[in-house]
């Protein structure tokens, strides 16, 4: 650029938002030992959120 010139540049501002709601829904029983349990999580954002599920003392 020369002195006095301007140029436009596209920018993206990414803001992290905390999860606004936690909801656990169970039908009795929620899980049975040594059986498969299904966990779901829905969220959106930019960049797309990543999920990790842990069990025990991780």
C-alpha atoms as a printed R data frame, in Angstrom:
   type eleno elety resid chain resno       x       y      z
1  ATOM     1    CA   UNK     A     1   0.000   0.000  0.000
2  ATOM     2    CA   UNK     A     2   1.046   3.511 -0.658
3  ATOM     3    CA   UNK     A     3   0.707   6.231  1.925
4  ATOM     4    CA   UNK     A     4  -2.930   7.344  2.125
5  ATOM     5    CA   UNK     A     5  -4.311   4.186  0.450
6  ATOM     6    CA   UNK     A     6  -6.743   1.892  2.185
7  ATOM     7    CA   UNK     A     7  -7.755  -1.681  1.573
8  ATOM     8    CA   UNK     A     8 -10.647  -3.779  2.884
9  ATOM     9    CA   UNK     A     9  -9.965  -7.173  4.468
10 ATOM    10    CA   UNK     A    10 -12.583  -9.728  5.547
11 ATOM    11    CA   UNK     A    11 -12.345 -10.837  9.182
12 ATOM    12    CA   UNK     A    12 -14.196 -13.377 11.305
13 ATOM    13    CA   UNK     A    13 -14.734 -12.903 15.028
14 ATOM    14    CA   UNK     A    14 -15.239 -16.172 16.889
15 ATOM    15    CA   UNK     A    15 -16.678 -16.030 20.394
16 ATOM    16    CA   UNK     A    16 -16.881 -19.092 22.603
17 ATOM    17    CA   UNK     A    17 -20.244 -19.481 24.318
18 ATOM    18    CA   UNK     A    18 -20.829 -21.724 27.323
19 ATOM    19    CA   UNK     A    19 -23.473 -24.444 27.129
20 ATOM    20    CA   UNK     A    20 -26.672 -22.651 28.088
21 ATOM    21    CA   UNK     A    21 -28.716 -25.671 29.115
22 ATOM    22    CA   UNK     A    22 -27.974 -29.110 30.468
23 ATOM    23    CA   UNK     A    23 -30.752 -31.640 30.267
24 ATOM    24    CA   UNK     A    24 -30.702 -35.290 31.241
25 ATOM    25    CA   UNK     A    25 -33.675 -37.419 30.289
26 ATOM    26    CA   UNK     A    26 -33.972 -40.961 31.566
27 ATOM    27    CA   UNK     A    27 -36.494 -43.712 31.202
28 ATOM    28    CA   UNK     A    28 -36.194 -46.066 34.131
29 ATOM    29    CA   UNK     A    29 -33.622 -47.610 34.073
30 ATOM    30    CA   UNK     A    30 -31.236 -45.077 32.468
31 ATOM    31    CA   UNK     A    31 -28.470 -47.604 31.897
32 ATOM    32    CA   UNK     A    32 -27.864 -51.219 32.711
33 ATOM    33    CA   UNK     A    33 -24.420 -52.441 33.761
34 ATOM    34    CA   UNK     A    34 -22.461 -54.081 30.912
35 ATOM    35    CA   UNK     A    35 -25.063 -52.965 28.347
36 ATOM    36    CA   UNK     A    36 -24.811 -50.244 25.732
37 ATOM    37    CA   UNK     A    37 -25.920 -46.758 26.812
38 ATOM    38    CA   UNK     A    38 -26.646 -43.970 24.322
39 ATOM    39    CA   UNK     A    39 -25.575 -40.410 25.145
40 ATOM    40    CA   UNK     A    40 -26.479 -37.483 22.905
41 ATOM    41    CA   UNK     A    41 -25.438 -33.854 22.868
42 ATOM    42    CA   UNK     A    42 -26.563 -31.044 20.566
43 ATOM    43    CA   UNK     A    43 -24.765 -27.739 20.149
44 ATOM    44    CA   UNK     A    44 -23.753 -25.374 17.396
45 ATOM    45    CA   UNK     A    45 -21.013 -22.855 16.917
46 ATOM    46    CA   UNK     A    46 -18.142 -21.696 14.763
47 ATOM    47    CA   UNK     A    47 -15.913 -23.596 14.733
48 ATOM    48    CA   UNK     A    48 -18.170 -26.620 15.236
49 ATOM    49    CA   UNK     A    49 -18.076 -27.932 18.817
50 ATOM    50    CA   UNK     A    50 -16.348 -31.226 19.611
51 ATOM    51    CA   UNK     A    51 -17.654 -33.598 22.264
52 ATOM    52    CA   UNK     A    52 -15.882 -36.023 24.574
53 ATOM    53    CA   UNK     A    53 -17.565 -38.448 26.956
54 ATOM    54    CA   UNK     A    54 -15.633 -39.833 29.924
55 ATOM    55    CA   UNK     A    55 -16.484 -42.508 32.445
56 ATOM    56    CA   UNK     A    56 -14.810 -43.112 35.782
57 ATOM    57    CA   UNK     A    57 -11.776 -41.243 37.103
58 ATOM    58    CA   UNK     A    58 -10.404 -39.762 33.901
